[in-house]
PDB file of C-alpha atoms in Angstrom:
ATOM      1  CA  MET A 279     -55.210 -35.231  72.074  1.00 40.00           C
ATOM      2  CA  THR A 280     -53.507 -35.839  75.402  1.00 45.00           C
ATOM      3  CA  GLU A 281     -55.905 -36.127  78.334  1.00 54.00           C
ATOM      4  CA  ALA A 282     -55.481 -33.344  80.890  1.00 62.00           C
ATOM      5  CA  ARG A 283     -53.785 -34.429  84.093  1.00 73.00           C
ATOM      6  CA  PRO A 284     -55.628 -34.010  87.400  1.00 81.00           C
ATOM      7  CA  THR A 285     -54.982 -30.747  89.212  1.00 86.00           C
ATOM      8  CA  SER A 286     -56.556 -31.571  92.571  1.00 94.00           C
ATOM      9  CA  TYR A 287     -57.251 -34.576  94.754  1.00 97.00           C
ATOM     10  CA  ALA A 288     -60.168 -34.588  97.181  1.00 98.00           C
ATOM     11  CA  GLY A 289     -60.079 -36.948 100.139  1.00 97.00           C
ATOM     12  CA  LEU A 290     -63.343 -38.687 101.098  1.00 97.00           C
ATOM     13  CA  SER A 291     -64.075 -39.676 104.689  1.00 96.00           C
ATOM     14  CA  HIS A 292     -66.653 -42.002 106.334  1.00 94.00           C
ATOM     15  CA  VAL A 293     -66.727 -44.114 103.167  1.00 95.00           C
ATOM     16  CA  THR A 294     -64.306 -46.549 101.594  1.00 95.00           C
ATOM     17  CA  TYR A 295     -63.654 -47.792  98.067  1.00 95.00           C
ATOM     18  CA  ASP A 296     -61.637 -50.899  97.273  1.00 90.00           C
ATOM     19  CA  GLY A 297     -62.280 -51.555  93.588  1.00 89.00           C
ATOM     20  CA  GLU A 298     -60.425 -50.592  90.439  1.00 94.00           C
ATOM     21  CA  PRO A 299     -60.258 -46.838  89.750  1.00 96.00           C
ATOM     22  CA  PHE A 300     -63.776 -45.700  88.808  1.00 97.00           C
ATOM     23  CA  ASP A 301     -64.112 -43.248  85.913  1.00 97.00           C
ATOM     24  CA  LEU A 302     -66.820 -40.687  86.707  1.00 97.00           C
ATOM     25  CA  GLY A 303     -66.363 -38.926  83.379  1.00 95.00           C
ATOM     26  CA  HIS A 304     -64.881 -35.603  82.312  1.00 94.00           C
ATOM     27  CA  GLY A 305     -61.490 -36.470  83.795  1.00 92.00           C
ATOM     28  CA  ILE A 306     -62.723 -37.279  87.313  1.00 96.00           C
ATOM     29  CA  THR A 307     -61.583 -40.593  88.788  1.00 96.00           C
ATOM     30  CA  LEU A 308     -62.313 -42.227  92.134  1.00 97.00           C
ATOM     31  CA  ARG A 309     -59.703 -44.510  93.667  1.00 97.00           C
ATOM     32  CA  SER A 310     -58.616 -46.009  96.944  1.00 97.00           C
ATOM     33  CA  THR A 311     -56.022 -44.294  99.153  1.00 97.00           C
ATOM     34  CA  TYR A 312     -55.267 -43.621 102.787  1.00 97.00           C
ATOM     35  CA  ALA A 313     -54.451 -40.496 104.772  1.00 96.00           C
ATOM     36  CA  HIS A 314     -55.496 -39.033 108.124  1.00 97.00           C
ATOM     37  CA  LEU A 315     -56.350 -35.390 108.691  1.00 95.00           C
ATOM     38  CA  PHE A 316     -56.290 -34.283 112.306  1.00 94.00           C
ATOM     39  CA  ALA A 317     -56.217 -31.136 114.404  1.00 93.00           C
ATOM     40  CA  ALA A 318     -55.588 -30.919 118.138  1.00 91.00           C
ATOM     41  CA  ASN A 319     -56.495 -28.002 120.385  1.00 93.00           C
ATOM     42  CA  MET A 320     -53.479 -26.582 122.199  1.00 92.00           C
ATOM     43  CA  MET A 321     -53.061 -23.756 124.722  1.00 95.00           C
ATOM     44  CA  ALA A 322     -50.115 -21.416 125.299  1.00 94.00           C
ATOM     45  CA  PHE A 323     -49.906 -19.128 128.327  1.00 95.00           C
ATOM     46  CA  ALA A 324     -47.519 -16.375 127.336  1.00 94.00           C
ATOM     47  CA  ARG A 325     -47.669 -13.752 124.604  1.00 93.00           C
ATOM     48  CA  ALA A 326     -45.712 -14.375 121.429  1.00 93.00           C
ATOM     49  CA  THR A 327     -43.025 -11.910 120.403  1.00 91.00           C
ATOM     50  CA  GLU A 328     -43.325 -10.542 116.872  1.00 90.00           C
ATOM     51  CA  GLY A 329     -42.513 -13.141 114.249  1.00 89.00           C
ATOM     52  CA  LYS A 330     -42.227 -16.021 116.721  1.00 92.00           C
ATOM     53  CA  HIS A 331     -44.463 -18.737 118.129  1.00 92.00           C
ATOM     54  CA  HIS A 332     -45.985 -18.545 121.568  1.00 93.00           C
ATOM     55  CA  PRO A 333     -43.337 -19.789 123.993  1.00 92.00           C
ATOM     56  CA  ALA A 334     -43.675 -23.051 125.913  1.00 92.00           C
ATOM     57  CA  PRO A 335     -45.109 -24.518 128.004  1.00 93.00           C
ATOM     58  CA  TRP A 336     -48.025 -25.649 125.850  1.00 94.00           C
ATOM     59  CA  ARG A 337     -50.859 -27.805 127.110  1.00 94.00           C
ATOM     60  CA  ALA A 338     -53.319 -29.985 125.217  1.00 92.00           C
ATOM     61  CA  ALA A 339     -56.978 -28.985 125.440  1.00 94.00           C
ATOM     62  CA  ARG A 340     -59.945 -31.239 124.858  1.00 91.00           C
ATOM     63  CA  GLY A 341     -61.540 -31.331 121.453  1.00 88.00           C
ATOM     64  CA  GLY A 342     -60.124 -31.210 117.952  1.00 90.00           C
ATOM     65  CA  PHE A 343     -60.976 -33.616 115.160  1.00 91.00           C
ATOM     66  CA  GLY A 344     -59.578 -36.434 113.070  1.00 93.00           C
ATOM     67  CA  TYR A 345     -60.737 -37.943 109.771  1.00 94.00           C
ATOM     68  CA  ASP A 346     -59.574 -41.062 107.952  1.00 95.00           C
ATOM     69  CA  ILE A 347     -59.321 -40.534 104.197  1.00 96.00           C
ATOM     70  CA  GLU A 348     -59.925 -43.836 102.394  1.00 96.00           C
ATOM     71  CA  ALA A 349     -60.807 -42.700  98.869  1.00 97.00           C
ATOM     72  CA  GLU A 350     -59.859 -39.774  96.664  1.00 97.00           C
ATOM     73  CA  LEU A 351     -61.407 -37.963  93.722  1.00 97.00           C
ATOM     74  CA  ALA A 352     -58.828 -36.864  91.150  1.00 96.00           C
ATOM     75  CA  THR A 353     -60.153 -34.018  89.033  1.00 94.00           C
ATOM     76  CA  GLY A 354     -59.098 -31.399  86.517  1.00 88.00           C
ATOM     77  CA  GLU A 355     -60.301 -27.906  85.686  1.00 82.00           C
ATOM     78  CA  LYS A 356     -62.540 -28.094  82.577  1.00 87.00           C
ATOM     79  CA  LEU A 357     -65.836 -29.410  83.897  1.00 93.00           C
ATOM     80  CA  PRO A 358     -69.467 -29.254  82.688  1.00 93.00           C
ATOM     81  CA  GLY A 359     -71.509 -26.224  83.656  1.00 93.00           C
ATOM     82  CA  GLY A 360     -68.357 -24.149  84.042  1.00 93.00           C
ATOM     83  CA  LEU A 361     -67.721 -25.714  87.451  1.00 94.00           C
ATOM     84  CA  SER A 362     -64.398 -25.145  89.144  1.00 93.00           C
ATOM     85  CA  ALA A 363     -62.499 -28.200  90.397  1.00 94.00           C
ATOM     86  CA  ASP A 364     -63.696 -27.492  93.956  1.00 95.00           C
ATOM     87  CA  ASP A 365     -67.317 -27.111  92.840  1.00 95.00           C
ATOM     88  CA  GLY A 366     -67.055 -30.325  90.829  1.00 96.00           C
ATOM     89  CA  VAL A 367     -65.836 -32.172  93.915  1.00 96.00           C
ATOM     90  CA  TRP A 368     -68.635 -30.645  95.982  1.00 97.00           C
ATOM     91  CA  LEU A 369     -71.310 -31.633  93.427  1.00 97.00           C
ATOM     92  CA  ILE A 370     -70.176 -35.261  93.235  1.00 97.00           C
ATOM     93  CA  ALA A 371     -69.959 -35.457  97.036  1.00 97.00           C
ATOM     94  CA  ALA A 372     -73.418 -33.852  97.356  1.00 96.00           C
ATOM     95  CA  LEU A 373     -74.924 -36.357  94.908  1.00 97.00           C
ATOM     96  CA  LEU A 374     -73.332 -39.262  96.774  1.00 97.00           C
ATOM     97  CA  ARG A 375     -74.863 -37.861  99.972  1.00 95.00           C
ATOM     98  CA  LEU A 376     -78.269 -37.727  98.257  1.00 95.00           C
ATOM     99  CA  ALA A 377     -77.850 -41.242  96.886  1.00 95.00           C
ATOM    100  CA  GLU A 378     -77.127 -43.025 100.161  1.00 92.00           C
ATOM    101  CA  TYR A 379     -74.133 -41.675 102.062  1.00 93.00           C
ATOM    102  CA  ALA A 380     -75.551 -38.628 103.860  1.00 91.00           C
ATOM    103  CA  TYR A 381     -72.607 -38.700 106.303  1.00 91.00           C
ATOM    104  CA  LEU A 382     -69.888 -38.604 103.590  1.00 95.00           C
ATOM    105  CA  MET A 383     -67.412 -35.746 104.016  1.00 95.00           C
ATOM    106  CA  VAL A 384     -64.568 -34.218 101.999  1.00 97.00           C
ATOM    107  CA  PRO A 385     -62.280 -32.990 104.786  1.00 97.00           C
ATOM    108  CA  VAL A 386     -59.283 -32.037 102.641  1.00 97.00           C
ATOM    109  CA  ILE A 387     -58.190 -31.243  99.082  1.00 97.00           C
ATOM    110  CA  SER A 388     -54.580 -31.650  97.942  1.00 97.00           C
ATOM    111  CA  ASP A 389     -52.670 -30.557  94.844  1.00 94.00           C
ATOM    112  CA  VAL A 390     -50.937 -33.963  94.707  1.00 95.00           C
ATOM    113  CA  SER A 391     -52.399 -37.428  95.224  1.00 95.00           C
ATOM    114  CA  PHE A 392     -52.452 -38.637  98.817  1.00 96.00           C
ATOM    115  CA  ASP A 393     -50.370 -41.670  97.840  1.00 95.00           C
ATOM    116  CA  ALA A 394     -47.665 -39.415  96.417  1.00 94.00           C
ATOM    117  CA  ALA A 395     -47.765 -36.704  99.100  1.00 94.00           C
ATOM    118  CA  PRO A 396     -45.285 -38.332 101.556  1.00 93.00           C
ATOM    119  CA  THR A 397     -42.489 -38.515  98.952  1.00 92.00           C
ATOM    120  CA  SER A 398     -43.386 -35.517  96.787  1.00 89.00           C
ATOM    121  CA  LYS A 399     -40.401 -33.275  95.983  1.00 88.00           C
ATOM    122  CA  GLN A 400     -42.647 -30.235  96.308  1.00 87.00           C
ATOM    123  CA  GLU A 401     -44.487 -29.458  99.526  1.00 92.00           C
ATOM    124  CA  PRO A 402     -48.142 -30.499  99.029  1.00 93.00           C
ATOM    125  CA  VAL A 403     -50.779 -27.797  99.380  1.00 95.00           C
ATOM    126  CA  LEU A 404     -53.375 -29.390 101.700  1.00 96.00           C
ATOM    127  CA  ARG A 405     -56.574 -27.357 102.112  1.00 95.00           C
ATOM    128  CA  PRO A 406     -59.268 -28.197 104.692  1.00 95.00           C
ATOM    129  CA  PHE A 407     -62.570 -28.341 102.781  1.00 95.00           C
ATOM    130  CA  GLU A 408     -65.384 -29.858 104.906  1.00 94.00           C
ATOM    131  CA  ILE A 409     -64.420 -30.258 108.545  1.00 92.00           C
ATOM    132  CA  GLU A 410     -67.715 -29.613 110.338  1.00 90.00           C
ATOM    133  CA  PRO A 411     -69.361 -32.931 111.314  1.00 87.00           C
ATOM    134  CA  ARG A 412     -72.806 -33.887 110.022  1.00 86.00           C
ATOM    135  CA  ILE A 413     -75.846 -34.809 112.068  1.00 83.00           C
ATOM    136  CA  LEU A 414     -76.265 -38.102 110.178  1.00 75.00           C
ATOM    137  CA  HIS A 415     -73.920 -41.057 110.517  1.00 71.00           C
ATOM    138  CA  ALA A 416     -73.558 -44.615 109.295  1.00 64.00           C
ATOM    139  CA  GLY A 417     -74.116 -46.108 112.739  1.00 62.00           C
ATOM    140  CA  GLY A 418     -71.458 -47.174 115.217  1.00 58.00           C
ATOM    141  CA  ASP A 419     -67.937 -47.225 113.835  1.00 59.00           C
ATOM    142  CA  GLN A 420     -69.029 -48.614 110.487  1.00 66.00           C
ATOM    143  CA  VAL A 421     -67.474 -47.206 107.319  1.00 79.00           C
ATOM    144  CA  SER A 422     -69.718 -47.659 104.283  1.00 89.00           C
ATOM    145  CA  ARG A 423     -68.339 -49.032 101.030  1.00 94.00           C
ATOM    146  CA  LEU A 424     -69.191 -46.977  97.943  1.00 96.00           C
ATOM    147  CA  SER A 425     -71.207 -49.247  95.662  1.00 95.00           C
ATOM    148  CA  ALA A 426     -70.832 -49.521  91.909  1.00 95.00           C
ATOM    149  CA  GLU A 427     -74.592 -48.906  91.565  1.00 96.00           C
ATOM    150  CA  ASN A 428     -74.468 -45.547  93.351  1.00 97.00           C
ATOM    151  CA  LEU A 429     -71.271 -44.518  91.576  1.00 97.00           C
ATOM    152  CA  SER A 430     -72.823 -45.366  88.207  1.00 97.00           C
ATOM    153  CA  TRP A 431     -75.877 -43.250  89.073  1.00 97.00           C
ATOM    154  CA  VAL A 432     -73.693 -40.280  90.014  1.00 98.00           C
ATOM    155  CA  LYS A 433     -71.673 -40.721  86.805  1.00 97.00           C
ATOM    156  CA  SER A 434     -74.871 -40.658  84.733  1.00 97.00           C
ATOM    157  CA  VAL A 435     -76.404 -37.552  86.327  1.00 97.00           C
ATOM    158  CA  TRP A 436     -73.664 -35.201  87.508  1.00 97.00           C
ATOM    159  CA  PRO A 437     -72.723 -33.627  84.129  1.00 97.00           C
ATOM    160  CA  ARG A 438     -76.321 -32.697  83.271  1.00 96.00           C
ATOM    161  CA  THR A 439     -76.922 -31.607  86.871  1.00 97.00           C
ATOM    162  CA  ALA A 440     -73.966 -29.226  86.551  1.00 96.00           C
ATOM    163  CA  GLU A 441     -75.533 -27.711  83.417  1.00 96.00           C
ATOM    164  CA  LEU A 442     -78.963 -27.541  85.095  1.00 95.00           C
ATOM    165  CA  MET A 443     -77.462 -25.715  88.086  1.00 95.00           C
ATOM    166  CA  ARG A 444     -76.033 -23.140  85.689  1.00 94.00           C
ATOM    167  CA  THR A 445     -79.364 -22.516  83.936  1.00 94.00           C
ATOM    168  CA  CYS A 446     -81.700 -22.969  86.930  1.00 94.00           C
ATOM    169  CA  PRO A 447     -80.592 -20.965  90.003  1.00 93.00           C
ATOM    170  CA  PRO A 448     -83.414 -22.378  92.218  1.00 93.00           C
ATOM    171  CA  LEU A 449     -82.059 -25.911  91.716  1.00 94.00           C
ATOM    172  CA  SER A 450     -78.513 -24.778  92.456  1.00 95.00           C
ATOM    173  CA  MET A 451     -79.688 -23.091  95.652  1.00 95.00           C
ATOM    174  CA  ALA A 452     -81.787 -26.098  96.668  1.00 95.00           C
ATOM    175  CA  LEU A 453     -78.913 -28.555  96.186  1.00 95.00           C
ATOM    176  CA  ARG A 454     -76.628 -26.427  98.320  1.00 94.00           C
ATOM    177  CA  ALA A 455     -79.342 -25.975 100.940  1.00 94.00           C
ATOM    178  CA  ALA A 456     -79.971 -29.729 101.124  1.00 93.00           C
ATOM    179  CA  ASP A 457     -76.255 -30.240 101.592  1.00 92.00           C
ATOM    180  CA  ALA A 458     -75.960 -27.526 104.236  1.00 91.00           C
ATOM    181  CA  CYS A 459     -78.923 -28.545 106.387  1.00 88.00           C
ATOM    182  CA  THR A 460     -77.284 -31.793 107.556  1.00 87.00           C
ATOM    183  CA  VAL A 461     -74.132 -30.068 108.829  1.00 88.00           C
ATOM    184  CA  GLN A 462     -74.109 -30.235 112.606  1.00 80.00           C
ATOM    185  CA  GLY A 463     -75.452 -27.040 114.143  1.00 78.00           C
ATOM    186  CA  ARG A 464     -78.713 -25.529 115.349  1.00 79.00           C
ATOM    187  CA  PRO A 465     -81.678 -27.610 114.086  1.00 84.00           C
ATOM    188  CA  ALA A 466     -83.925 -24.541 113.731  1.00 86.00           C
ATOM    189  CA  SER A 467     -81.501 -22.844 111.329  1.00 88.00           C
ATOM    190  CA  ALA A 468     -81.093 -26.057 109.339  1.00 89.00           C
ATOM    191  CA  LEU A 469     -84.875 -26.526 109.171  1.00 90.00           C
ATOM    192  CA  LEU A 470     -85.338 -23.018 107.783  1.00 90.00           C
ATOM    193  CA  THR A 471     -82.593 -23.699 105.227  1.00 92.00           C
ATOM    194  CA  ALA A 472     -84.339 -26.865 104.037  1.00 92.00           C
ATOM    195  CA  TRP A 473     -87.700 -25.135 103.806  1.00 92.00           C
ATOM    196  CA  GLY A 474     -86.220 -22.153 102.007  1.00 91.00           C
ATOM    197  CA  ALA A 475     -85.160 -24.594  99.299  1.00 93.00           C
ATOM    198  CA  LEU A 476     -88.560 -26.328  99.178  1.00 93.00           C
ATOM    199  CA  GLU A 477     -90.364 -22.991  98.927  1.00 91.00           C
ATOM    200  CA  GLU A 478     -88.062 -21.840  96.116  1.00 89.00           C
ATOM    201  CA  LEU A 479     -88.713 -25.013  94.129  1.00 93.00           C
ATOM    202  CA  PHE A 480     -92.418 -25.492  94.785  1.00 92.00           C
ATOM    203  CA  ALA A 481     -93.891 -22.082  95.632  1.00 83.00           C
ATOM    204  CA  PRO A 482     -91.893 -19.076  94.396  1.00 71.00           C
ATOM    205  CA  SER A 483     -95.112 -17.055  94.809  1.00 68.00           C
ATOM    206  CA  ARG A 484     -95.546 -16.052  98.453  1.00 64.00           C
ATOM    207  CA  ALA A 485     -99.376 -16.289  98.336  1.00 64.00           C
ATOM    208  CA  GLU A 486    -101.059 -19.068 100.361  1.00 72.00           C
ATOM    209  CA  LEU A 487     -97.608 -20.478 100.971  1.00 83.00           C
ATOM    210  CA  ARG A 488     -98.397 -23.332 103.383  1.00 86.00           C
ATOM    211  CA  PHE A 489    -101.102 -24.858 101.174  1.00 89.00           C
ATOM    212  CA  ARG A 490     -99.309 -24.198  97.890  1.00 89.00           C
ATOM    213  CA  VAL A 491     -95.960 -25.730  98.829  1.00 92.00           C
ATOM    214  CA  SER A 492     -97.552 -28.710 100.601  1.00 94.00           C
ATOM    215  CA  ALA A 493     -99.904 -29.448  97.704  1.00 94.00           C
ATOM    216  CA  HIS A 494     -97.248 -29.074  95.031  1.00 95.00           C
ATOM    217  CA  ILE A 495     -94.742 -31.305  96.845  1.00 95.00           C
ATOM    218  CA  ALA A 496     -97.381 -34.004  97.352  1.00 94.00           C
ATOM    219  CA  ALA A 497     -98.491 -33.791  93.712  1.00 94.00           C
ATOM    220  CA  TYR A 498     -94.882 -34.003  92.491  1.00 95.00           C
ATOM    221  CA  LEU A 499     -93.818 -36.961  94.638  1.00 95.00           C
ATOM    222  CA  GLU A 500     -96.973 -39.102  94.787  1.00 94.00           C
ATOM    223  CA  PRO A 501     -99.600 -40.141  92.198  1.00 92.00           C
ATOM    224  CA  VAL A 502    -103.269 -39.359  92.768  1.00 92.00           C
ATOM    225  CA  GLY A 503    -104.639 -41.341  95.690  1.00 93.00           C
ATOM    226  CA  PRO A 504    -104.445 -41.818  99.458  1.00 93.00           C
ATOM    227  CA  LYS A 505    -100.628 -41.602  99.590  1.00 94.00           C
ATOM    228  CA  ARG A 506    -100.707 -38.149  97.994  1.00 94.00           C
ATOM    229  CA  LEU A 507    -103.207 -36.950 100.620  1.00 94.00           C
ATOM    230  CA  GLU A 508    -101.125 -38.500 103.404  1.00 95.00           C
ATOM    231  CA  LEU A 509     -97.961 -36.777 102.146  1.00 95.00           C
ATOM    232  CA  PHE A 510     -99.835 -33.458 101.840  1.00 94.00           C
ATOM    233  CA  LYS A 511    -100.836 -33.673 105.516  1.00 94.00           C
ATOM    234  CA  THR A 512     -97.280 -34.625 106.552  1.00 95.00           C
ATOM    235  CA  VAL A 513     -95.742 -31.744 104.631  1.00 94.00           C
ATOM    236  CA  ALA A 514     -98.307 -29.279 106.013  1.00 91.00           C
ATOM    237  CA  ALA A 515     -97.462 -30.399 109.569  1.00 92.00           C
ATOM    238  CA  LEU A 516     -93.749 -30.003 108.851  1.00 92.00           C
ATOM    239  CA  TYR A 517     -94.443 -26.513 107.501  1.00 89.00           C
ATOM    240  CA  ASN A 518     -95.965 -25.685 110.879  1.00 86.00           C
ATOM    241  CA  ALA A 519     -92.673 -26.789 112.485  1.00 86.00           C
ATOM    242  CA  ARG A 520     -90.838 -24.535 110.041  1.00 86.00           C
ATOM    243  CA  SER A 521     -93.050 -21.572 110.981  1.00 84.00           C
ATOM    244  CA  LYS A 522     -92.493 -22.238 114.687  1.00 81.00           C
ATOM    245  CA  ALA A 523     -88.731 -22.222 114.147  1.00 78.00           C
ATOM    246  CA  ALA A 524     -88.980 -18.986 112.169  1.00 75.00           C
ATOM    247  CA  HIS A 525     -91.207 -17.058 114.578  1.00 68.00           C
ATOM    248  CA  THR A 526     -90.266 -18.259 118.062  1.00 68.00           C
ATOM    249  CA  ALA A 527     -87.080 -18.599 120.072  1.00 56.00           C
ATOM    250  CA  GLN A 528     -87.598 -22.347 120.436  1.00 63.00           C
ATOM    251  CA  ASP A 529     -85.251 -24.718 118.664  1.00 63.00           C
ATOM    252  CA  ALA A 530     -86.663 -27.201 116.165  1.00 68.00           C
ATOM    253  CA  GLU A 531     -86.920 -30.910 116.792  1.00 82.00           C
ATOM    254  CA  VAL A 532     -84.303 -32.956 114.973  1.00 83.00           C
ATOM    255  CA  GLY A 533     -87.102 -35.291 113.816  1.00 88.00           C
ATOM    256  CA  ALA A 534     -88.829 -32.462 111.921  1.00 89.00           C
ATOM    257  CA  LEU A 535     -85.505 -31.514 110.332  1.00 88.00           C
ATOM    258  CA  LEU A 536     -84.798 -35.073 109.186  1.00 90.00           C
ATOM    259  CA  GLN A 537     -88.319 -35.516 107.756  1.00 93.00           C
ATOM    260  CA  SER A 538     -87.992 -32.213 105.892  1.00 94.00           C
ATOM    261  CA  PHE A 539     -84.550 -33.202 104.588  1.00 93.00           C
ATOM    262  CA  ILE A 540     -85.894 -36.529 103.294  1.00 93.00           C
ATOM    263  CA  ILE A 541     -88.694 -34.769 101.390  1.00 95.00           C
ATOM    264  CA  LEU A 542     -86.217 -32.271  99.911  1.00 96.00           C
ATOM    265  CA  ARG A 543     -83.828 -35.115  99.094  1.00 95.00           C
ATOM    266  CA  ASN A 544     -86.547 -37.136  97.322  1.00 96.00           C
ATOM    267  CA  ALA A 545     -87.592 -34.132  95.242  1.00 96.00           C
ATOM    268  CA  LEU A 546     -84.002 -33.332  94.250  1.00 97.00           C
ATOM    269  CA  VAL A 547     -83.222 -36.928  93.286  1.00 97.00           C
ATOM    270  CA  ARG A 548     -86.252 -36.951  91.002  1.00 96.00           C
ATOM    271  CA  MET A 549     -85.270 -33.634  89.409  1.00 96.00           C
ATOM    272  CA  VAL A 550     -81.718 -34.870  88.898  1.00 96.00           C
ATOM    273  CA  ASP A 551     -82.975 -38.132  87.379  1.00 96.00           C
ATOM    274  CA  GLU A 552     -85.329 -36.301  85.027  1.00 95.00           C
ATOM    275  CA  GLY A 553     -82.854 -33.507  84.287  1.00 94.00           C
ATOM    276  CA  ALA A 554     -85.565 -30.900  84.789  1.00 94.00           C
ATOM    277  CA  VAL A 555     -87.200 -28.725  87.434  1.00 94.00           C
ATOM    278  CA  PRO A 556     -91.004 -28.610  87.156  1.00 93.00           C
ATOM    279  CA  THR A 557     -92.581 -25.257  86.350  1.00 91.00           C
ATOM    280  CA  GLN A 558     -95.451 -23.886  88.394  1.00 89.00           C
ATOM    281  CA  ALA A 559     -97.796 -24.633  85.485  1.00 90.00           C
ATOM    282  CA  GLU A 560     -96.647 -28.272  85.461  1.00 92.00           C
ATOM    283  CA  LEU A 561     -97.105 -28.571  89.227  1.00 91.00           C
ATOM    284  CA  GLU A 562    -100.615 -27.113  89.016  1.00 89.00           C
ATOM    285  CA  LYS A 563    -101.479 -29.551  86.189  1.00 91.00           C
ATOM    286  CA  ARG A 564    -100.326 -32.463  88.354  1.00 89.00           C
ATOM    287  CA  LEU A 565    -102.314 -31.155  91.307  1.00 86.00           C
ATOM    288  CA  PHE A 566    -105.596 -30.558  89.511  1.00 84.00           C
ATOM    289  CA  CYS A 567    -105.415 -32.947  86.531  1.00 83.00           C
ATOM    290  CA  GLY A 568    -103.562 -35.901  88.027  1.00 73.00           C
ATOM    291  CA  ASN A 569    -100.429 -37.370  86.436  1.00 63.00           C
ATOM    292  CA  SER A 570    -101.762 -37.781  82.892  1.00 55.00           C
ATOM    293  CA  GLU A 571    -100.020 -35.800  80.203  1.00 48.00           C
TER     294      GLU A 571
END
């Protein structure tokens, strides 16, 4: 049977890849490339007539954006969990962000490879995909190299994660929330997004919410002992920051957002590794009976 050809090519920014093409499974391949997506803000000062551009003179305005594309994901349509090509790209990018590269972006998706786009006989369809910057960065002007270790981890977990997202809506929502809360914006809104995901995973019952979610997170992430108690107190304090953001006009501190994101990230990585989301009964057993089976 002939292998299906890729139907879309997603450009990755803020990371680089210089090895041989890396097979991520199910027809998705990562490889090196180069392109630059940019947008400049321009101003016109006269109305446009119907069907025509605004007449000159035009003037450049401050702002705009530009992203170097140094790796691409080539993907097809038939993916695990019934994912579309775009959702498959998003999931792999989201897992890479959870693994190590929280600043990774996918600014553009093309219907032809970026290497072939300049000489393609057909006009490439280039769609902006993720163009809002993230609050996390690699530091300075550094561009991080995607490691074989992280790529191998993503390859091993993304197909089953796709299936788990299909059968477990809370996990699907939590993954998307974790991904959304690091997009640059208002910290209070991002903090509420992160905590909405934590509450959905660890305390779907609304009763005694602060204690329940804090205790369950601590029991899930730490074995019985002082570190579990310390994490419980940390999570409870962060829940207070969440409540302040929800019930006052004050913005949240970025530090509280980042701590909350790290806790959500650690929980999601464990769920992805184990291929399962703990039930409330399992969380209560961990809390009151320790980690013994």
